[in-house]
CSV table of C-alpha atoms in Angstrom, one decimal:
chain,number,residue,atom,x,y,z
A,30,UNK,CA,17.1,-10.3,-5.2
A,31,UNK,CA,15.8,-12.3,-7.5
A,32,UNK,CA,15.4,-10.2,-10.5
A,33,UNK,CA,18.6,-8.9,-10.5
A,34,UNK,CA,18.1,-5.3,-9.8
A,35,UNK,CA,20.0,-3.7,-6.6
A,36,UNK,CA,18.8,-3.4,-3.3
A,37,UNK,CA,18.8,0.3,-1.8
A,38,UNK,CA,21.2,0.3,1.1
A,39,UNK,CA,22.0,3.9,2.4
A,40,UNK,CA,26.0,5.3,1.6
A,41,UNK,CA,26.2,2.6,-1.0
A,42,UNK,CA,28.2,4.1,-4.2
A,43,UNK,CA,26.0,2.3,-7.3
A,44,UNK,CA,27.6,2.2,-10.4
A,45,UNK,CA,25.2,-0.1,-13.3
A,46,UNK,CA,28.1,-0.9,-14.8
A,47,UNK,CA,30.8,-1.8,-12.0
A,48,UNK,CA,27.8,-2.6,-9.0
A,49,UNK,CA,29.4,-1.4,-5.7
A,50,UNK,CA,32.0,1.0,-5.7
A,51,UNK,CA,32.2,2.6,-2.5
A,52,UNK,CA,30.8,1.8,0.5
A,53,UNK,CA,30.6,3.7,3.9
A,54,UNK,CA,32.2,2.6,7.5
A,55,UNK,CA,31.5,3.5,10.7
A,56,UNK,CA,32.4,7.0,11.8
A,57,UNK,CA,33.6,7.3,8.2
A,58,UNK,CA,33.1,11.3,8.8
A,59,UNK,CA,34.7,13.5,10.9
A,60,UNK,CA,37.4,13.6,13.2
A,61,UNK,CA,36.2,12.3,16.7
A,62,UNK,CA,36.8,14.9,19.3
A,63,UNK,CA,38.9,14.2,22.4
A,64,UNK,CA,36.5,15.6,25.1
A,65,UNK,CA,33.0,14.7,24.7
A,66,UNK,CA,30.8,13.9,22.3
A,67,UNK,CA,30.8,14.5,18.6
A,68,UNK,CA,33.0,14.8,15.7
A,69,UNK,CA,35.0,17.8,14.1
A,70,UNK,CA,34.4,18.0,10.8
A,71,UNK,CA,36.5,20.3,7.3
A,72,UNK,CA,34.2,22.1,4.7
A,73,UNK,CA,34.8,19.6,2.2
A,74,UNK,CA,32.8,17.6,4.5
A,75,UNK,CA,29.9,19.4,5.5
A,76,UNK,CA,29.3,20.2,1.6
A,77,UNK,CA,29.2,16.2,1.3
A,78,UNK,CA,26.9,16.0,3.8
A,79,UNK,CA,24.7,18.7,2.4
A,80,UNK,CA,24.6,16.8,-0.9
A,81,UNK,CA,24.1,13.1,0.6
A,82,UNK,CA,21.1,14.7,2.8
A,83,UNK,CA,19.4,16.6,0.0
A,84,UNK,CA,20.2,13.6,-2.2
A,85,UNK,CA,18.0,11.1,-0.1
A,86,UNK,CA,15.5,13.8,0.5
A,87,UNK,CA,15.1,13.6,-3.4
A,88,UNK,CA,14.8,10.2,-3.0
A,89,UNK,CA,12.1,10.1,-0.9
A,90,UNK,CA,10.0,12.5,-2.8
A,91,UNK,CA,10.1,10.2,-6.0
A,92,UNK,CA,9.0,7.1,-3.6
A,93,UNK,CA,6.2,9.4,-2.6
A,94,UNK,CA,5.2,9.9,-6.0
A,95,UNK,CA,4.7,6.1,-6.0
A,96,UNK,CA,3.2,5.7,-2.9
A,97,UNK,CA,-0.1,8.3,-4.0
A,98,UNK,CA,-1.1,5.5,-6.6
A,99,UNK,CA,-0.7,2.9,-4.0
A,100,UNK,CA,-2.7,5.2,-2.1
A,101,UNK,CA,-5.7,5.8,-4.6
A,102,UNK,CA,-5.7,1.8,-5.8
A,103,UNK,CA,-8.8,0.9,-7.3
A,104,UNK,CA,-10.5,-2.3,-7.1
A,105,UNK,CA,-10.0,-4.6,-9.7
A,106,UNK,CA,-13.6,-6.1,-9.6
A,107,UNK,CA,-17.1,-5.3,-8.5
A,108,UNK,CA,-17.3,-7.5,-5.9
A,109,UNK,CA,-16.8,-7.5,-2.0
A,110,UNK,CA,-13.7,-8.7,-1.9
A,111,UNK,CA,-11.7,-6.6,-4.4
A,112,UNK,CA,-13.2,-3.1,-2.4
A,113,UNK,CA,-11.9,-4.3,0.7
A,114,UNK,CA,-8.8,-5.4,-0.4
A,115,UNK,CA,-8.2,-2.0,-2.6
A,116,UNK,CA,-9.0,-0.3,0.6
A,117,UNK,CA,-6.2,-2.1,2.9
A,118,UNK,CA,-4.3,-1.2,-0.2
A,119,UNK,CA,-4.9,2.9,-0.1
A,120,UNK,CA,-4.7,2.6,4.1
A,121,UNK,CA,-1.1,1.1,3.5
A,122,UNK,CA,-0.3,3.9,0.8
A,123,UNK,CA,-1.6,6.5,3.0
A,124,UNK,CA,0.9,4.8,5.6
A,125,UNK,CA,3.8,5.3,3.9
A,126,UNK,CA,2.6,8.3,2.4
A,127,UNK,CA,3.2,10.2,5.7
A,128,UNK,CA,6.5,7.9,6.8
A,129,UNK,CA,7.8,9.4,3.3
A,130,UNK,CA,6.8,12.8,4.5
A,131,UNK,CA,8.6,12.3,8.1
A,132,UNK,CA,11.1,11.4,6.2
A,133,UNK,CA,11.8,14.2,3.9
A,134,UNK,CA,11.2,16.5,6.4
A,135,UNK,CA,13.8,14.7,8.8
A,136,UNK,CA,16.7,14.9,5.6
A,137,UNK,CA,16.0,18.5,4.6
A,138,UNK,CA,16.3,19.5,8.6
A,139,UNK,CA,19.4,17.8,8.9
A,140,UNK,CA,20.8,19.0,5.2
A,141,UNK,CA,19.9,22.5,6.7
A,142,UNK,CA,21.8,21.8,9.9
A,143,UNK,CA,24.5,21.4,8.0
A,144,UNK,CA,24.7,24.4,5.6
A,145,UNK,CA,24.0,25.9,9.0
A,146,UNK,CA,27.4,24.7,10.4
A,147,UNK,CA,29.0,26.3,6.7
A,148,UNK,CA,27.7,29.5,7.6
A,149,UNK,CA,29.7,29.3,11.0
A,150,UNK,CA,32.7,27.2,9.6
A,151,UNK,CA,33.0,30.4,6.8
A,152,UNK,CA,32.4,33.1,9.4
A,153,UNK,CA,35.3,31.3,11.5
A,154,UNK,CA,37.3,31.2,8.4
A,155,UNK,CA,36.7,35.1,7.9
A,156,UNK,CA,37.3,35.8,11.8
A,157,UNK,CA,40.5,33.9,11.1
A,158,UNK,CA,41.5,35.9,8.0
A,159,UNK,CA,40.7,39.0,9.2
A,160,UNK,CA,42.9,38.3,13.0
A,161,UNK,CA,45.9,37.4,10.8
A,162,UNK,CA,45.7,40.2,7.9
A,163,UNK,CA,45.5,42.4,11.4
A,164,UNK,CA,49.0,41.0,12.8
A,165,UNK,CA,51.8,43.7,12.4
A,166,UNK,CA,53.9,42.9,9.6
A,167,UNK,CA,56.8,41.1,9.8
A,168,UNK,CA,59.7,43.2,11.9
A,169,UNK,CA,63.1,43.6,9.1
């Protein structure tokens, strides 16, 4: 990076001061399950994943702010040359114009996914509270 400014890397922790302070590993979330597929994972969890999803959604909407000017460029001259070359320019801004949109639509669905599984983990947490408060008390 030659002018000294970070390079976006997805789970990387940026401090400006310190660089790097935390980065992700591999199955870094969750508890893997013994039968299956998947992970098991606490409410501490799924409220980080909530944030980290709607976090890069974010993201993407600021790049797609920059990607409408790439996408109405102007030529810088009059002749043949500049036109065609603003208008490769606004294709490619179109391009990632709807790749942005894909993409925020891809982190808000899975950010919803997960405030989805919250709902159940708190309606299993209620279940739970409400089987035990149900228990006959303690014999003396």
């Amino acid at each position: 990076m030659p002018d000294g400014s970070p390079t976006y890397e997805p789970g990387i922790r940026w401090n400006d001061a310190l660089g790097i302070v935390a980065r992700p590993t591999g199955g870094s979330y969750g508890t893997p399950v013994t039968e299956g597929a998947g992970f098991k994972y606490d409410e501490a969890t799924l409220h980080e994943l909530v944030k980290e999803w709607t976090d890069l959604a974010k993201e993407y909407v600021a790049d797609l702010n920059d990607a409408r000017r790439i996408a109405k460029a102007q030529p810088p001259g009059q002749e043949y040359a500049s036109g065609d070359n603003a208008g490769v320019t606004r294709q490619s801004g179109s391009a990632l114009m709807e790749t942005l949109d894909q993409r925020i639509t891809y982190c808000q669905n899975m950010a919803a996914k997960y405030i989805a599984a919250l709902g159940k983990y708190a309606t299993a947490e209620d279940h739970a509270v409400t089987v035990i408060n149900q228990q006959p008390k303690g014999i003396a």
